[in-house]
Amino acid sequence: MDSKMRINGGKPLMGTVEAQGAKNASLPVMAAALLLKNSSLRISRVPNLLDVNTMADLLRSLGARVLFSDHEMFISIPDEISWETPSDLVRKMRASSLVLGPLLARCGRAIMPLPGGCSIGSRPIDLHLKGLTKMGATIELVHGAVHAHTKGLSGGRIYLDFPSVGATENLMMAAVFAKGETVLENTAREPEILNLVETLRSMGAIIEADGTGVIRIQGVDSLHSAESRIIPDRIEACTYILAGAATNGEVTVTGVIPNHIDSLLAKLEEAGAQMTVTHDEVTIHPSGRLKGVSLKTLPYPGFPTDLQPQIMASLCIAQGTSVIQESVFQSRFLHVSELNKMGAKIDIQGNTAIVSGVDRLTGADVVATDLRAGAALVISGLAAGDSTYIYHLGHIRRGYEDMEEKLKSLGADVEILPAEIDGTRESQSSVCRES
Ligand code: UD1
């Protein structure tokens, strides 16, 4: 049975939390292990999250041995692996599609059901498939599944119409064994991409990526055992910084890489937040009410779409109006109706949310419709004057390790309770599988 979170809000958060390893770096790095043969990948600082465990199960279903304890993961890959991914696991999580490139490169074929629909907009994988086709794969859609095969991928120039994170990762992994040089242009530049590049290099791949959106890969014949370390989770870290801002508290997040979160820090500064930033810590100090600001989500280094719901929650109680434009995903505004239930004043016009700051939020029963929407409701619940109940916590657990414990360590009054079976709430369950 799903559980619900009760938050008795209205108290400033005070204290220090450590950032977890990045979910969005762990998933592609784990998928990269499939490129190995009779060798292994040891990964440190892996967060213990639902999505990470789903990827571990997916790798196991393909024949890998995966051991995971205390944030250390050991993946060992035998000589032969399966190239057919089970539909139940793929449908659970969009990021399952990250195994397509490695399987095709390693086995010459792959069968993968198309990831399902998602409540944060339609999320096709056409760029992944177009790139793989350009590298010499034959791809057919059979009963809703991708059937891909190749007699050997070859390099070439691939321009991505949009700097998709997943397509960049999939194509980079596919190109590791491709004949000759592959040049990927207009790639994503997220820090998680560079974490994958470093991992592939440590496995013996030859890749040049300098963060400019061009990645060059020289095909090699084989890879070898390696070790990798996951970077800090910039989205998780920023969620706690925003919770500090929304509660007028003093929160330090340790183990962060501040230049990964420049876009948020700049926006908070513009909104009047007082902060201290060192080489690996960010502290938000009590700053009173934030001022309304405008922002647009963009691929990195722009403002992350994965922080749009959380900053919106903090800006609901800012002085003045904020204008938030979502340009990465369609319909990533499902948190708005829930925030409005708590007394926020948000109007949606197309892909823009106009947030008129209110003096205070009030507690309500709200539903987490996806991972980051859930995080936004936690922030608004912490800021609200009374009790908030958040349903469908499963979404939050996909991306936040020990959130309730971390919040308690900051002095928050939160409790996890069993959710009653409630037809109305159950019927609001979303189908989102990715943040
Ligand atoms: C990754 C992140 C996710 C984040 C997103 C954008 C992981 C595991 N997940 O998701 O948390 O919100 O980046 O920063 O890293 N698109 C296409 N065709 C494609 C691929 C993408 O049209 O083939 C569109 C998507 O529908 C979306 C946009 O491009 O509108 C961005 O998607 P993409 O960058 O691929 O996101 P993901 O890799 O799925």
JSON list of N, CA, C and O in Angstrom, two decimals, residues 241 249-254 256 258 261 265 268-269 273-287:
[
{"chain": "A", "resi": 241, "resn": "ILE", "atom": "N", "xyz": [17.74, 23.45, -0.58]},
{"chain": "A", "resi": 241, "resn": "ILE", "atom": "CA", "xyz": [18.03, 24.90, -0.52]},
{"chain": "A", "resi": 241, "resn": "ILE", "atom": "C", "xyz": [16.71, 25.68, -0.66]},
{"chain": "A", "resi": 241, "resn": "ILE", "atom": "O", "xyz": [16.44, 26.63, 0.08]},
{"chain": "A", "resi": 249, "resn": "GLY", "atom": "N", "xyz": [14.46, 29.65, 6.64]},
{"chain": "A", "resi": 249, "resn": "GLY", "atom": "CA", "xyz": [15.34, 28.94, 7.56]},
{"chain": "A", "resi": 249, "resn": "GLY", "atom": "C", "xyz": [16.81, 29.15, 7.22]},
{"chain": "A", "resi": 249, "resn": "GLY", "atom": "O", "xyz": [17.17, 30.01, 6.41]},
{"chain": "A", "resi": 250, "resn": "GLU", "atom": "N", "xyz": [17.63, 28.31, 7.86]},
{"chain": "A", "resi": 250, "resn": "GLU", "atom": "CA", "xyz": [19.07, 28.36, 7.60]},
{"chain": "A", "resi": 250, "resn": "GLU", "atom": "C", "xyz": [19.51, 26.93, 7.31]},
{"chain": "A", "resi": 250, "resn": "GLU", "atom": "O", "xyz": [19.63, 26.11, 8.22]},
{"chain": "A", "resi": 251, "resn": "VAL", "atom": "N", "xyz": [19.69, 26.62, 6.05]},
{"chain": "A", "resi": 251, "resn": "VAL", "atom": "CA", "xyz": [19.97, 25.24, 5.64]},
{"chain": "A", "resi": 251, "resn": "VAL", "atom": "C", "xyz": [21.30, 25.21, 4.89]},
{"chain": "A", "resi": 251, "resn": "VAL", "atom": "O", "xyz": [21.51, 25.98, 3.96]},
{"chain": "A", "resi": 252, "resn": "THR", "atom": "N", "xyz": [22.18, 24.30, 5.32]},
{"chain": "A", "resi": 252, "resn": "THR", "atom": "CA", "xyz": [23.44, 24.07, 4.60]},
{"chain": "A", "resi": 252, "resn": "THR", "atom": "C", "xyz": [23.35, 22.73, 3.90]},
{"chain": "A", "resi": 252, "resn": "THR", "atom": "O", "xyz": [22.98, 21.73, 4.50]},
{"chain": "A", "resi": 253, "resn": "VAL", "atom": "N", "xyz": [23.67, 22.72, 2.61]},
{"chain": "A", "resi": 253, "resn": "VAL", "atom": "CA", "xyz": [23.76, 21.44, 1.90]},
{"chain": "A", "resi": 253, "resn": "VAL", "atom": "C", "xyz": [25.24, 21.23, 1.59]},
{"chain": "A", "resi": 253, "resn": "VAL", "atom": "O", "xyz": [25.89, 22.07, 0.98]},
{"chain": "A", "resi": 254, "resn": "THR", "atom": "N", "xyz": [25.76, 20.08, 2.04]},
{"chain": "A", "resi": 254, "resn": "THR", "atom": "CA", "xyz": [27.19, 19.78, 1.84]},
{"chain": "A", "resi": 254, "resn": "THR", "atom": "C", "xyz": [27.36, 18.81, 0.67]},
{"chain": "A", "resi": 254, "resn": "THR", "atom": "O", "xyz": [26.41, 18.17, 0.23]},
{"chain": "A", "resi": 256, "resn": "VAL", "atom": "N", "xyz": [28.16, 19.46, -2.44]},
{"chain": "A", "resi": 256, "resn": "VAL", "atom": "CA", "xyz": [27.61, 19.88, -3.73]},
{"chain": "A", "resi": 256, "resn": "VAL", "atom": "C", "xyz": [28.74, 20.43, -4.61]},
{"chain": "A", "resi": 256, "resn": "VAL", "atom": "O", "xyz": [29.82, 20.76, -4.13]},
{"chain": "A", "resi": 258, "resn": "PRO", "atom": "N", "xyz": [29.02, 23.65, -6.54]},
{"chain": "A", "resi": 258, "resn": "PRO", "atom": "CA", "xyz": [28.21, 24.85, -6.73]},
{"chain": "A", "resi": 258, "resn": "PRO", "atom": "C", "xyz": [28.05, 25.28, -8.18]},
{"chain": "A", "resi": 258, "resn": "PRO", "atom": "O", "xyz": [26.99, 25.75, -8.56]},
{"chain": "A", "resi": 261, "resn": "ILE", "atom": "N", "xyz": [24.98, 24.30, -10.01]},
{"chain": "A", "resi": 261, "resn": "ILE", "atom": "CA", "xyz": [23.67, 24.85, -9.64]},
{"chain": "A", "resi": 261, "resn": "ILE", "atom": "C", "xyz": [23.65, 26.37, -9.76]},
{"chain": "A", "resi": 261, "resn": "ILE", "atom": "O", "xyz": [22.83, 27.04, -9.13]},
{"chain": "A", "resi": 265, "resn": "LEU", "atom": "N", "xyz": [21.25, 29.38, -8.05]},
{"chain": "A", "resi": 265, "resn": "LEU", "atom": "CA", "xyz": [21.85, 30.34, -7.11]},
{"chain": "A", "resi": 265, "resn": "LEU", "atom": "C", "xyz": [21.64, 31.77, -7.62]},
{"chain": "A", "resi": 265, "resn": "LEU", "atom": "O", "xyz": [21.31, 32.68, -6.85]},
{"chain": "A", "resi": 268, "resn": "LEU", "atom": "N", "xyz": [18.01, 32.75, -7.06]},
{"chain": "A", "resi": 268, "resn": "LEU", "atom": "CA", "xyz": [17.72, 33.02, -5.65]},
{"chain": "A", "resi": 268, "resn": "LEU", "atom": "C", "xyz": [18.31, 34.36, -5.22]},
{"chain": "A", "resi": 268, "resn": "LEU", "atom": "O", "xyz": [17.69, 35.11, -4.45]},
{"chain": "A", "resi": 269, "resn": "GLU", "atom": "N", "xyz": [19.49, 34.65, -5.74]},
{"chain": "A", "resi": 269, "resn": "GLU", "atom": "CA", "xyz": [20.13, 35.94, -5.42]},
{"chain": "A", "resi": 269, "resn": "GLU", "atom": "C", "xyz": [19.24, 37.07, -5.93]},
{"chain": "A", "resi": 269, "resn": "GLU", "atom": "O", "xyz": [18.98, 38.05, -5.22]},
{"chain": "A", "resi": 273, "resn": "ALA", "atom": "N", "xyz": [17.59, 36.28, -1.81]},
{"chain": "A", "resi": 273, "resn": "ALA", "atom": "CA", "xyz": [18.03, 35.32, -0.80]},
{"chain": "A", "resi": 273, "resn": "ALA", "atom": "C", "xyz": [19.48, 35.60, -0.41]},
{"chain": "A", "resi": 273, "resn": "ALA", "atom": "O", "xyz": [20.30, 35.95, -1.26]},
{"chain": "A", "resi": 274, "resn": "GLN", "atom": "N", "xyz": [19.77, 35.43, 0.87]},
{"chain": "A", "resi": 274, "resn": "GLN", "atom": "CA", "xyz": [21.14, 35.57, 1.38]},
{"chain": "A", "resi": 274, "resn": "GLN", "atom": "C", "xyz": [21.76, 34.17, 1.40]},
{"chain": "A", "resi": 274, "resn": "GLN", "atom": "O", "xyz": [21.18, 33.25, 1.99]},
{"chain": "A", "resi": 275, "resn": "MET", "atom": "N", "xyz": [22.92, 34.04, 0.79]},
{"chain": "A", "resi": 275, "resn": "MET", "atom": "CA", "xyz": [23.54, 32.71, 0.74]},
{"chain": "A", "resi": 275, "resn": "MET", "atom": "C", "xyz": [25.04, 32.80, 0.96]},
{"chain": "A", "resi": 275, "resn": "MET", "atom": "O", "xyz": [25.65, 33.83, 0.66]},
{"chain": "A", "resi": 276, "resn": "THR", "atom": "N", "xyz": [25.62, 31.72, 1.47]},
{"chain": "A", "resi": 276, "resn": "THR", "atom": "CA", "xyz": [27.07, 31.60, 1.51]},
{"chain": "A", "resi": 276, "resn": "THR", "atom": "C", "xyz": [27.42, 30.37, 0.69]},
{"chain": "A", "resi": 276, "resn": "THR", "atom": "O", "xyz": [26.84, 29.30, 0.90]},
{"chain": "A", "resi": 277, "resn": "VAL", "atom": "N", "xyz": [28.36, 30.54, -0.23]},
{"chain": "A", "resi": 277, "resn": "VAL", "atom": "CA", "xyz": [28.73, 29.42, -1.11]},
{"chain": "A", "resi": 277, "resn": "VAL", "atom": "C", "xyz": [30.22, 29.17, -0.96]},
{"chain": "A", "resi": 277, "resn": "VAL", "atom": "O", "xyz": [31.03, 30.09, -1.11]},
{"chain": "A", "resi": 278, "resn": "THR", "atom": "N", "xyz": [30.61, 27.95, -0.60]},
{"chain": "A", "resi": 278, "resn": "THR", "atom": "CA", "xyz": [32.04, 27.59, -0.56]},
{"chain": "A", "resi": 278, "resn": "THR", "atom": "C", "xyz": [32.29, 26.62, -1.73]},
{"chain": "A", "resi": 278, "resn": "THR", "atom": "O", "xyz": [31.41, 26.43, -2.56]},
{"chain": "A", "resi": 279, "resn": "HIS", "atom": "N", "xyz": [33.47, 25.97, -1.73]},
{"chain": "A", "resi": 279, "resn": "HIS", "atom": "CA", "xyz": [33.75, 25.10, -2.89]},
{"chain": "A", "resi": 279, "resn": "HIS", "atom": "C", "xyz": [32.85, 23.87, -2.92]},
{"chain": "A", "resi": 279, "resn": "HIS", "atom": "O", "xyz": [32.63, 23.31, -3.97]},
{"chain": "A", "resi": 280, "resn": "ASP", "atom": "N", "xyz": [32.30, 23.46, -1.76]},
{"chain": "A", "resi": 280, "resn": "ASP", "atom": "CA", "xyz": [31.43, 22.28, -1.82]},
{"chain": "A", "resi": 280, "resn": "ASP", "atom": "C", "xyz": [30.21, 22.36, -0.89]},
{"chain": "A", "resi": 280, "resn": "ASP", "atom": "O", "xyz": [29.61, 21.35, -0.55]},
{"chain": "A", "resi": 281, "resn": "GLU", "atom": "N", "xyz": [29.87, 23.57, -0.48]},
{"chain": "A", "resi": 281, "resn": "GLU", "atom": "CA", "xyz": [28.69, 23.73, 0.39]},
{"chain": "A", "resi": 281, "resn": "GLU", "atom": "C", "xyz": [27.91, 24.98, -0.01]},
{"chain": "A", "resi": 281, "resn": "GLU", "atom": "O", "xyz": [28.50, 25.97, -0.42]},
{"chain": "A", "resi": 282, "resn": "VAL", "atom": "N", "xyz": [26.62, 24.90, 0.19]},
{"chain": "A", "resi": 282, "resn": "VAL", "atom": "CA", "xyz": [25.79, 26.10, 0.00]},
{"chain": "A", "resi": 282, "resn": "VAL", "atom": "C", "xyz": [24.93, 26.26, 1.25]},
{"chain": "A", "resi": 282, "resn": "VAL", "atom": "O", "xyz": [24.28, 25.30, 1.69]},
{"chain": "A", "resi": 283, "resn": "THR", "atom": "N", "xyz": [24.94, 27.46, 1.83]},
{"chain": "A", "resi": 283, "resn": "THR", "atom": "CA", "xyz": [24.06, 27.75, 2.96]},
{"chain": "A", "resi": 283, "resn": "THR", "atom": "C", "xyz": [23.10, 28.84, 2.55]},
{"chain": "A", "resi": 283, "resn": "THR", "atom": "O", "xyz": [23.51, 29.87, 2.01]},
{"chain": "A", "resi": 284, "resn": "ILE", "atom": "N", "xyz": [21.82, 28.58, 2.78]},
{"chain": "A", "resi": 284, "resn": "ILE", "atom": "CA", "xyz": [20.84, 29.65, 2.59]},
{"chain": "A", "resi": 284, "resn": "ILE", "atom": "C", "xyz": [20.49, 30.18, 3.97]},
{"chain": "A", "resi": 284, "resn": "ILE", "atom": "O", "xyz": [20.23, 29.40, 4.90]},
{"chain": "A", "resi": 285, "resn": "HIS", "atom": "N", "xyz": [20.57, 31.50, 4.13]},
{"chain": "A", "resi": 285, "resn": "HIS", "atom": "CA", "xyz": [20.32, 32.12, 5.43]},
{"chain": "A", "resi": 285, "resn": "HIS", "atom": "C", "xyz": [18.89, 32.67, 5.45]},
{"chain": "A", "resi": 285, "resn": "HIS", "atom": "O", "xyz": [18.30, 32.90, 4.38]},
{"chain": "A", "resi": 286, "resn": "PRO", "atom": "N", "xyz": [18.36, 32.93, 6.65]},
{"chain": "A", "resi": 286, "resn": "PRO", "atom": "CA", "xyz": [17.03, 33.53, 6.71]},
{"chain": "A", "resi": 286, "resn": "PRO", "atom": "C", "xyz": [17.05, 34.85, 5.95]},
{"chain": "A", "resi": 286, "resn": "PRO", "atom": "O", "xyz": [17.91, 35.69, 6.18]},
{"chain": "A", "resi": 287, "resn": "SER", "atom": "N", "xyz": [16.16, 35.00, 5.01]},
{"chain": "A", "resi": 287, "resn": "SER", "atom": "CA", "xyz": [16.20, 36.17, 4.12]},
{"chain": "A", "resi": 287, "resn": "SER", "atom": "C", "xyz": [14.86, 36.89, 4.05]},
{"chain": "A", "resi": 287, "resn": "SER", "atom": "O", "xyz": [14.67, 37.74, 3.18]}
]
